[in-house]
Short mmCIF file of C-alpha atoms and ligand atoms in Angstrom, two decimals:
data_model
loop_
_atom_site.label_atom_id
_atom_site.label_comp_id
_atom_site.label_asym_id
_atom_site.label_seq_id
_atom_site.Cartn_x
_atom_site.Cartn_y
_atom_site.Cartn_z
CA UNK A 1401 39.37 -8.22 36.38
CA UNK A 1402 37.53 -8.84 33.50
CA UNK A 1403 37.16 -12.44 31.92
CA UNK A 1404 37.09 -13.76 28.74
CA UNK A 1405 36.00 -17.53 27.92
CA UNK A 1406 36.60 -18.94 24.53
CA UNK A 1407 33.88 -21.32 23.73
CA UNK A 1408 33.70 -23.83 21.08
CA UNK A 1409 32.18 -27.07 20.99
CA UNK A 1410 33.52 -28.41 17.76
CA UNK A 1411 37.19 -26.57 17.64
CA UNK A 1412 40.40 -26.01 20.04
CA UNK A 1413 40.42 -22.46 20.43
CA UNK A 1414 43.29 -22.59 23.40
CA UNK A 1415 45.56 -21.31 20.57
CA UNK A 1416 43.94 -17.80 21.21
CA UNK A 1417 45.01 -17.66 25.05
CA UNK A 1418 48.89 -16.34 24.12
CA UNK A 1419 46.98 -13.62 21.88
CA UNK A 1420 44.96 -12.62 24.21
CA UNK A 1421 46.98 -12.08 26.83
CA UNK A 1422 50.10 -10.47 24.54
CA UNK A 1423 46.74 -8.18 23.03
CA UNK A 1424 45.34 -7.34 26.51
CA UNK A 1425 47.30 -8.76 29.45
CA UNK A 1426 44.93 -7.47 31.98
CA UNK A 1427 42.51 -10.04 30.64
CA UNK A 1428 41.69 -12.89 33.22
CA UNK A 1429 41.58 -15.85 29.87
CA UNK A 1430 39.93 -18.89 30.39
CA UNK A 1431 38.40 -22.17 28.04
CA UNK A 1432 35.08 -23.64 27.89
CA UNK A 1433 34.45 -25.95 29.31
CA UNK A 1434 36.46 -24.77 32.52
CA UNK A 1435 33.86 -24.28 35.00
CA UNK A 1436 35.36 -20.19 35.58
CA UNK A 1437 33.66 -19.56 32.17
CA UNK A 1438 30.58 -19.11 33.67
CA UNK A 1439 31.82 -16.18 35.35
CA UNK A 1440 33.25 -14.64 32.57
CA UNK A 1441 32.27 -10.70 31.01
CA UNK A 1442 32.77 -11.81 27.86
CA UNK A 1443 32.56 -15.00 25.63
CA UNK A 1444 34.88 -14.91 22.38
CA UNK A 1445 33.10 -18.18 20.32
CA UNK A 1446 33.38 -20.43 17.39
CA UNK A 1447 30.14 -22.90 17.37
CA UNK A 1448 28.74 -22.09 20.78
CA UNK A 1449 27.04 -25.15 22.19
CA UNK A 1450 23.27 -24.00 22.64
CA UNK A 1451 22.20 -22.80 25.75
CA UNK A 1452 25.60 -22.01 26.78
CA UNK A 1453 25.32 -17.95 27.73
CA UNK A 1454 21.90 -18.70 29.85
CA UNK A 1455 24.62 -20.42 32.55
CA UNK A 1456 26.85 -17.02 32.26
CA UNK A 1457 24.94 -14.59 34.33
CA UNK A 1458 27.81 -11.82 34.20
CA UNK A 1459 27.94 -12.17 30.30
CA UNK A 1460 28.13 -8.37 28.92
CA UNK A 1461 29.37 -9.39 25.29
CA UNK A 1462 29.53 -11.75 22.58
CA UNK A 1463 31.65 -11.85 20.37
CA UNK A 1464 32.64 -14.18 17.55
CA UNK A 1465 36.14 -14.89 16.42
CA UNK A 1466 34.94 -14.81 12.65
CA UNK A 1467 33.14 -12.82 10.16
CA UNK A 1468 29.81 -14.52 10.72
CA UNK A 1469 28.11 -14.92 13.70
CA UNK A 1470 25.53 -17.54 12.29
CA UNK A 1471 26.95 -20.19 15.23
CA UNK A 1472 27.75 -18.25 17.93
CA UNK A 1473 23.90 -16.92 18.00
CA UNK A 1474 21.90 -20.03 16.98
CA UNK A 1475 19.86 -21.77 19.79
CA UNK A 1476 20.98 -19.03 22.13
CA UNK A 1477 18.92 -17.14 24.46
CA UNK A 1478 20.55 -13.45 24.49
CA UNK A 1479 18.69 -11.25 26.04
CA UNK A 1480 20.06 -8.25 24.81
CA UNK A 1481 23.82 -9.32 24.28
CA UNK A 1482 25.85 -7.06 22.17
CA UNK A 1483 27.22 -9.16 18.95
CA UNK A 1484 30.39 -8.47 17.53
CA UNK A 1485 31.83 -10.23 14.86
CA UNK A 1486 35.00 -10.00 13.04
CA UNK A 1487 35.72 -7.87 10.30
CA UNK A 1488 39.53 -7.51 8.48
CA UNK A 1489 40.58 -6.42 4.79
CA UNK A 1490 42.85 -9.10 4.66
CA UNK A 1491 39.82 -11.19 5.26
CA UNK A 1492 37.91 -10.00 1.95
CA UNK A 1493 41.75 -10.45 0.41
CA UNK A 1494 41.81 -14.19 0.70
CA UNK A 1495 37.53 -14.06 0.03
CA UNK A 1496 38.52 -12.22 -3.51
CA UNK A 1497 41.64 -14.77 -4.11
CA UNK A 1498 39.45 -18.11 -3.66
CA UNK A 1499 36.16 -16.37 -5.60
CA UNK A 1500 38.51 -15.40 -8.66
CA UNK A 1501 40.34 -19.24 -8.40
CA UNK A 1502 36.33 -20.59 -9.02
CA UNK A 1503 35.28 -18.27 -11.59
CA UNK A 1504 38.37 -18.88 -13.62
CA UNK A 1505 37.78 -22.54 -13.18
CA UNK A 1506 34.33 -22.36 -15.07
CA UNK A 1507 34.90 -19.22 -17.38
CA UNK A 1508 38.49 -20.52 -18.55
CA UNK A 1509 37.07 -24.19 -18.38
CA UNK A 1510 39.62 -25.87 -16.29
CA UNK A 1511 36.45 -28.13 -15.34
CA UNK A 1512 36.72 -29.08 -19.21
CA UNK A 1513 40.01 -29.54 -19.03
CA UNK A 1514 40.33 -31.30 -16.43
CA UNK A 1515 37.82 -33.21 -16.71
CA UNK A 1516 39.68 -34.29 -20.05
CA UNK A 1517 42.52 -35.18 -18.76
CA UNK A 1518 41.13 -37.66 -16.98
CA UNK A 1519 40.31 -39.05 -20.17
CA UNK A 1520 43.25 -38.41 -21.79
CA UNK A 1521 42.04 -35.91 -24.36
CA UNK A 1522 43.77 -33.99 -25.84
CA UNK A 1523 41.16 -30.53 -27.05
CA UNK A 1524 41.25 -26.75 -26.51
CA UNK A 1525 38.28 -25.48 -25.20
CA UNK A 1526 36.87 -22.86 -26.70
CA UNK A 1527 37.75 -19.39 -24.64
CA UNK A 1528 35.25 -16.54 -24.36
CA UNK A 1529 36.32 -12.62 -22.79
CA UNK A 1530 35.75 -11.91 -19.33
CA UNK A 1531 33.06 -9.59 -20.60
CA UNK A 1532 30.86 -12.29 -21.80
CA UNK A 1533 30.97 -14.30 -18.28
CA UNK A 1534 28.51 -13.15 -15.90
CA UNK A 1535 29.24 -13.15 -12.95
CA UNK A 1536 26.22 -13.44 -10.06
CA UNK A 1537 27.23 -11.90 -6.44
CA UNK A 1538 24.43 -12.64 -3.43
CA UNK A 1539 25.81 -10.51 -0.77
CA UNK A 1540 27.45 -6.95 -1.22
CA UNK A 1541 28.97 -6.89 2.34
CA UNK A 1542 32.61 -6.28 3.27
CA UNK A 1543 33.66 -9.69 1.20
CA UNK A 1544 30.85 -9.24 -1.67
CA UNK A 1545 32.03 -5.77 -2.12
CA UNK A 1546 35.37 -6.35 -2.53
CA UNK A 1547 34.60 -9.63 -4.38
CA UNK A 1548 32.90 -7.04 -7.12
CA UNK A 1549 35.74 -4.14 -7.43
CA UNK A 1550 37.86 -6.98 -8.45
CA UNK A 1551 36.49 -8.83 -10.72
CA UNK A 1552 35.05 -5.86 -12.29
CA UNK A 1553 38.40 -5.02 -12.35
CA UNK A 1554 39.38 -7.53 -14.30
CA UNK A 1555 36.82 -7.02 -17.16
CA UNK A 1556 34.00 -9.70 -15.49
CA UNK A 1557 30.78 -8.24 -16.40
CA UNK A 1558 29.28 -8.60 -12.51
CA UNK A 1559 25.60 -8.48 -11.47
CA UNK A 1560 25.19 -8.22 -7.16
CA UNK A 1561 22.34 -9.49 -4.97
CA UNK A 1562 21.44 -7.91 -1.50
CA UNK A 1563 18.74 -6.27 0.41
CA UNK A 1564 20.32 -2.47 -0.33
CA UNK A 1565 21.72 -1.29 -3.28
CA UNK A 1566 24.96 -0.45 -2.57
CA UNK A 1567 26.89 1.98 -5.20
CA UNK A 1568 29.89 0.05 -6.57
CA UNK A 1569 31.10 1.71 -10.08
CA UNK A 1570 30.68 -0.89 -12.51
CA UNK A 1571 28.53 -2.83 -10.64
CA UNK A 1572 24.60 -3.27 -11.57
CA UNK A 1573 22.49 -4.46 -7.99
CA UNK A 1574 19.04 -6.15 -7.89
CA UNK A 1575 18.07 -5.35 -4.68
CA UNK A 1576 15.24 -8.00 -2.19
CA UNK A 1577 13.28 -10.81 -3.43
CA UNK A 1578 11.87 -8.90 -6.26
CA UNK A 1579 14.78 -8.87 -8.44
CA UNK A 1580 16.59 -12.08 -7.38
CA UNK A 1581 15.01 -14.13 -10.77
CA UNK A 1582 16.18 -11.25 -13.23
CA UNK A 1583 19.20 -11.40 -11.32
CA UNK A 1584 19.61 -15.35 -11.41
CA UNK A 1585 18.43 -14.99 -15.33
CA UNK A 1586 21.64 -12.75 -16.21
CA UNK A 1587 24.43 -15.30 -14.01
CA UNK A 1588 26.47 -17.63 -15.38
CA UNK A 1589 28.72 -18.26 -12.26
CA UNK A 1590 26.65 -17.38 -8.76
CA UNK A 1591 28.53 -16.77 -6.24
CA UNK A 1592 27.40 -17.04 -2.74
CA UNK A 1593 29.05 -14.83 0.06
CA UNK A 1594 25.49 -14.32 2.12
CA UNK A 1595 25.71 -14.09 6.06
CA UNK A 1596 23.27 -17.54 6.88
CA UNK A 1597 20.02 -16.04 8.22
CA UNK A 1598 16.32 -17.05 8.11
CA UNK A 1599 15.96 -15.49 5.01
CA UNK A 1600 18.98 -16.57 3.07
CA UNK A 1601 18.91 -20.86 4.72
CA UNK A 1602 18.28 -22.99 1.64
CA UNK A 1603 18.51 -19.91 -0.79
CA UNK A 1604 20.63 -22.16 -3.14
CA UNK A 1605 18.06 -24.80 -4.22
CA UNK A 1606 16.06 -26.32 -6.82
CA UNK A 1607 13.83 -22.43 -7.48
CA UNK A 1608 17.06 -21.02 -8.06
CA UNK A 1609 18.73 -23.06 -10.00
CA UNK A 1610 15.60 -23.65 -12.11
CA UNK A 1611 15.96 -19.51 -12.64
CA UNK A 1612 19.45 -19.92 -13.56
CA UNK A 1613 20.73 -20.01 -17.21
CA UNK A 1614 21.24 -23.93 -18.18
CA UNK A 1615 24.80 -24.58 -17.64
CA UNK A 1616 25.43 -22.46 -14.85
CA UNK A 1617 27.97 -22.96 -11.95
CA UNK A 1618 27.58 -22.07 -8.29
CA UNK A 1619 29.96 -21.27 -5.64
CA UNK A 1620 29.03 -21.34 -2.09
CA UNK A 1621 31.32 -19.91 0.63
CA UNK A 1622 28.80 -18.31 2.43
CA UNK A 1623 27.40 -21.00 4.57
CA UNK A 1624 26.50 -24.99 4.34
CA UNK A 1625 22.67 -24.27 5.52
CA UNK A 1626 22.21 -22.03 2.38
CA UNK A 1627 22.79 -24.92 -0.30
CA UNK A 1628 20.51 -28.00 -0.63
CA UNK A 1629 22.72 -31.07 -0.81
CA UNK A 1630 20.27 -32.82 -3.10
CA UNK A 1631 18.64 -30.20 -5.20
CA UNK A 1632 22.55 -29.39 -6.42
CA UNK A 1633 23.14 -32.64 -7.25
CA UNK A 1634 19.59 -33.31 -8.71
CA UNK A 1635 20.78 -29.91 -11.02
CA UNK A 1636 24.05 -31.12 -11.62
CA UNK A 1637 22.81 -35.01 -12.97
CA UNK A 1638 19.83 -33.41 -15.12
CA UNK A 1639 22.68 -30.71 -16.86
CA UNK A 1640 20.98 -27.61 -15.37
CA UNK A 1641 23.89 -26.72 -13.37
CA UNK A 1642 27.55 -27.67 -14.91
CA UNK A 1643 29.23 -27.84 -11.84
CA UNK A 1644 29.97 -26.36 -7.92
CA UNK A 1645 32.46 -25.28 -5.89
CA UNK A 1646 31.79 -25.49 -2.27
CA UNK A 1647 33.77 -24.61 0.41
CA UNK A 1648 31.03 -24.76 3.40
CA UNK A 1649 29.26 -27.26 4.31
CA UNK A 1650 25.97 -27.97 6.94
CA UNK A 1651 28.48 -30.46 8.92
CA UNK A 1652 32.14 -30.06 9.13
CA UNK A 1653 34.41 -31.77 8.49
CA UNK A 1654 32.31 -32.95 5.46
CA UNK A 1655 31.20 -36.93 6.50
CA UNK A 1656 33.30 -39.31 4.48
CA UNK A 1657 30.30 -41.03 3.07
CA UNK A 1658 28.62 -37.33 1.70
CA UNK A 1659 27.99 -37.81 -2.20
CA UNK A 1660 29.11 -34.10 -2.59
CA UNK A 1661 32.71 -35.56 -2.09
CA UNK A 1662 32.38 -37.77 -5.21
CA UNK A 1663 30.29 -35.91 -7.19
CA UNK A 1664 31.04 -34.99 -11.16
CA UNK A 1665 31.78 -31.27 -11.56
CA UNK A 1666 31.89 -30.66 -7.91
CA UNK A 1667 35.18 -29.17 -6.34
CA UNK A 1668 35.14 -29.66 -2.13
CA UNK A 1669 37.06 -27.32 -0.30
CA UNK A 1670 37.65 -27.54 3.91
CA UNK A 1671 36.01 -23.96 4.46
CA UNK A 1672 39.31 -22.31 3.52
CA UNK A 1673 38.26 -19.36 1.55
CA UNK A 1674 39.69 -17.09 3.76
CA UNK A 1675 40.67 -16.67 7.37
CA UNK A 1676 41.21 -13.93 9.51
CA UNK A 1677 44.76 -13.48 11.39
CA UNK A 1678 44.35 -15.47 15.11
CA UNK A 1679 46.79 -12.06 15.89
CA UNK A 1680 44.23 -9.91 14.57
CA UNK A 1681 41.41 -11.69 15.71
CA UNK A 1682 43.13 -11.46 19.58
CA UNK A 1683 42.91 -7.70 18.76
CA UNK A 1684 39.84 -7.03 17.55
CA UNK A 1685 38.63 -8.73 20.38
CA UNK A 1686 40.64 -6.96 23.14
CA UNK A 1687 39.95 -3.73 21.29
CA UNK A 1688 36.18 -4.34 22.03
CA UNK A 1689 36.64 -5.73 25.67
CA UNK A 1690 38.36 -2.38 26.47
CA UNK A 1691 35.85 -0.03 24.36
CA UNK A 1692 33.41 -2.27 26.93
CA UNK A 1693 34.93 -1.12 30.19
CA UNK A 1694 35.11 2.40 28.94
CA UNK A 1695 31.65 2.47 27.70
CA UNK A 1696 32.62 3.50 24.46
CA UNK A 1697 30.61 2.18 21.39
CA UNK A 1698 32.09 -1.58 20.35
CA UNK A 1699 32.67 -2.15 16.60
CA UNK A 1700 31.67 -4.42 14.26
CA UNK A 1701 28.37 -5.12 16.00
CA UNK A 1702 25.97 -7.17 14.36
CA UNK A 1703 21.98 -6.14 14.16
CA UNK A 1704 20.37 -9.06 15.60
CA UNK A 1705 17.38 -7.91 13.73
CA UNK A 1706 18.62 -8.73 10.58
CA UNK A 1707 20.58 -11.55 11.96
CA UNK A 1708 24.12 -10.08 10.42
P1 LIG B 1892 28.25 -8.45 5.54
O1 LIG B 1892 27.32 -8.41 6.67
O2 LIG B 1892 29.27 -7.37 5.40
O3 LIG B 1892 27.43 -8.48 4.17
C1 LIG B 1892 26.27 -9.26 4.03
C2 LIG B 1892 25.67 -9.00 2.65
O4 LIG B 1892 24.60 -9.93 2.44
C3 LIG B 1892 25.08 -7.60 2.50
O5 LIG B 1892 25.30 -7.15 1.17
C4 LIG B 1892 23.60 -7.85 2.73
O6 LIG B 1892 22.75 -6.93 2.10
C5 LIG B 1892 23.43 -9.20 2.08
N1 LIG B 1892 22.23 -9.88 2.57
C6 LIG B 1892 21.98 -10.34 3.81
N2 LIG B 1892 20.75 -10.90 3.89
C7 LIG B 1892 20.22 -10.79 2.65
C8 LIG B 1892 18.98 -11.16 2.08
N3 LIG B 1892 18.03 -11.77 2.80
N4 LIG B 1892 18.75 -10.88 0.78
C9 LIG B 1892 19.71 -10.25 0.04
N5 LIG B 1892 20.91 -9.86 0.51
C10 LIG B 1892 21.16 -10.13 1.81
O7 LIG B 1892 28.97 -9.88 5.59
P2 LIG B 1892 30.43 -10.28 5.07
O8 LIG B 1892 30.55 -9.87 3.64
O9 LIG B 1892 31.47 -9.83 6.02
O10 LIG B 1892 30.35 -11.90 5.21
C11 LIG B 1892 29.34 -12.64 4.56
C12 LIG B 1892 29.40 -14.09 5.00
O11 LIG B 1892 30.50 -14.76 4.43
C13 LIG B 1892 29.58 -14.35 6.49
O12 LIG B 1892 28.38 -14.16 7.22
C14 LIG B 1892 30.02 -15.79 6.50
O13 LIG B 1892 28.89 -16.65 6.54
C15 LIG B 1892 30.72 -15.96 5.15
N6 LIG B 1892 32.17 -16.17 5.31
C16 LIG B 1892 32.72 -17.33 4.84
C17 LIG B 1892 34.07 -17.56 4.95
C18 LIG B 1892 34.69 -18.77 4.36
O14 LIG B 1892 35.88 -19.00 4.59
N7 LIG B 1892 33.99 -19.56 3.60
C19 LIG B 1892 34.96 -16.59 5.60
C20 LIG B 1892 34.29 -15.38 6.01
C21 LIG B 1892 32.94 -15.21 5.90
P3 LIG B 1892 22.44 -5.46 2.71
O15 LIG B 1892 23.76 -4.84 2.99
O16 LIG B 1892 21.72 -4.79 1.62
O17 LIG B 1892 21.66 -5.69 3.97
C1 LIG B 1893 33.96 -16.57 8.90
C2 LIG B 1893 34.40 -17.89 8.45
O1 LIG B 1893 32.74 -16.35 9.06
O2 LIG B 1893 35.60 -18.19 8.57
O3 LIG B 1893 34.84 -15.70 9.12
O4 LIG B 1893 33.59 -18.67 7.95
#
């Protein structure tokens, strides 16, 4: 019988065992840090503690229970391991809801407003057409891409970031490292929705936002690692950057004594910009685990060369 272990050293995934076993009841389920994980086939993870497939010597699969697979890989040894990762429309739904929520806040200035009622002030910003905001995507993927058909939908005049140039109508691309400071130079709200990678850790810091208009605002729901804490709030006290909203963070939950929580312009989120189905998660996952007996190709496999 094949076995499953769902492994997590900083979340309670026991609320997958049900789905599991209504998705694929031939599944033999168990929980790290059971000591039958080590025989499992299969590890379904959120946050793997490092080290942890090296003691699972019948591992044939890895496979994460969310888009990215930037924790389930890090300080792993995986010696060929297939990575899967999840990968859902209705995931890039709630991506596209929570990106258009932060680039109204800045191009309709609810951050003025707001910030004026604090003060009770009574004064209509000034409003500008969606054509004249610019929006700045890093990342064209499955959640960038759909991130760009709607707000150019919506009349945002979008510029994307990634490695290829993908062909979305609308949509101009600056494609690699070559392009990213005529792309930063045209962005007035930068959006990032990167996968967290070698190339892409730190990528929002001081050199970019430096390159970036004066007054622009970032949005990070990529990954904590890509934003340095201090260089964003260095940007935000000197009036290079007018403000962030951040929904990851390098550790979560966000400390209570982080300055990010208190800081002027800044909006905290819990890393709720979208989140997959646990149903449809189970399924993907079973999906795979059969494909994997059969020997048929598995989906959604990451290249570990590129690290996404
Ligand atoms: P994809 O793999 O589909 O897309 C990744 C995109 O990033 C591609 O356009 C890729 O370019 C681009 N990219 C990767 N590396 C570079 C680089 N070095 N330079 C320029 N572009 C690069 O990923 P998804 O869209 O599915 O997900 C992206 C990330 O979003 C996830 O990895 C995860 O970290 C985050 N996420 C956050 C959530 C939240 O709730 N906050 C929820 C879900 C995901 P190319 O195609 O040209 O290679
Ligand atoms: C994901 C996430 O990667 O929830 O899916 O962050």
């Amino acid at each position: 019988m094949t076995r499953i272990a769902l492994i997590s050293q900083s979340a309670r995934l026991d609320y997958f065992v049900p789905l599991l076993q209504a998705a694929a009841p031939e599944l033999d389920v168990v929980v790290w840090p059971d000591p039958a994980f080590e025989d499992a086939d299969v590890a379904m993870c959120w946050n793997a503690p490092p080290g942890v497939y090296a003691q699972m010597p019948r591992l044939r699969l890895v496979h994460s229970i969310a888009a990215g697979v930037d924790n389930v890989v890090a300080g792993q040894a995986l010696r060929g391991l297939p990575v899967c990762r999840v990968v859902d429309p209705k995931l890039a739904d709630g991506m596209v809801q929570y990106v258009l929520w932060s680039v109204l806040h800045f191009h309709r200035k609810f951050d003025v407003a707001l910030a004026n009622q604090r003060q009770r002030v009574w004064q209509r910003p000034m409003q500008t057409p969606a054509g004249e905001c610019r929006v700045g995507l890093m990342g064209l993927g499955k959640l960038g891409g759909a991130i760009a058909r709607s707000l150019l939908g919506l009349g945002y005049a979008v510029n994307g970031w990634s490695r290829s140039a993908p062909d979305i109508e609308g949509l101009t691309v600056f494609s690699g490292p070559a392009a990213f400071d005529d792309f930063l130079a045209r962005t007035d709200v930068l959006v990032c929705v990167l996968p967290l990678t070698d190339a892409t850790r730190g990528i929002l810091g001081q050199r970019t936002f430096d390159a970036l208009p004066r007054g622009a605002a970032v949005v990070n729901c990529g990954r904590g690692e890509h934003l340095v804490a201090p260089d964003l709030l260095a940007a935000l006290d000197s009036g290079q950057l007018r403000g962030a909203v951040l929904d990851v963070f390098a550790s979560e939950p966000l400390p209570q004594n982080d300055p990010l929580w208190q800081a002027p312009g800044v909006i905290v989120t819990p890393h709720m910009a979208t989140m997959a189905s646990s149903a449809v998660v189970a399924q993907q996952v079973a999906d795979n685990v059969r494909r994997l007996d059969a020997g048929q190709p598995l989906l959604n496999v990451v290249d570990m060369h590129r690290g996404y």
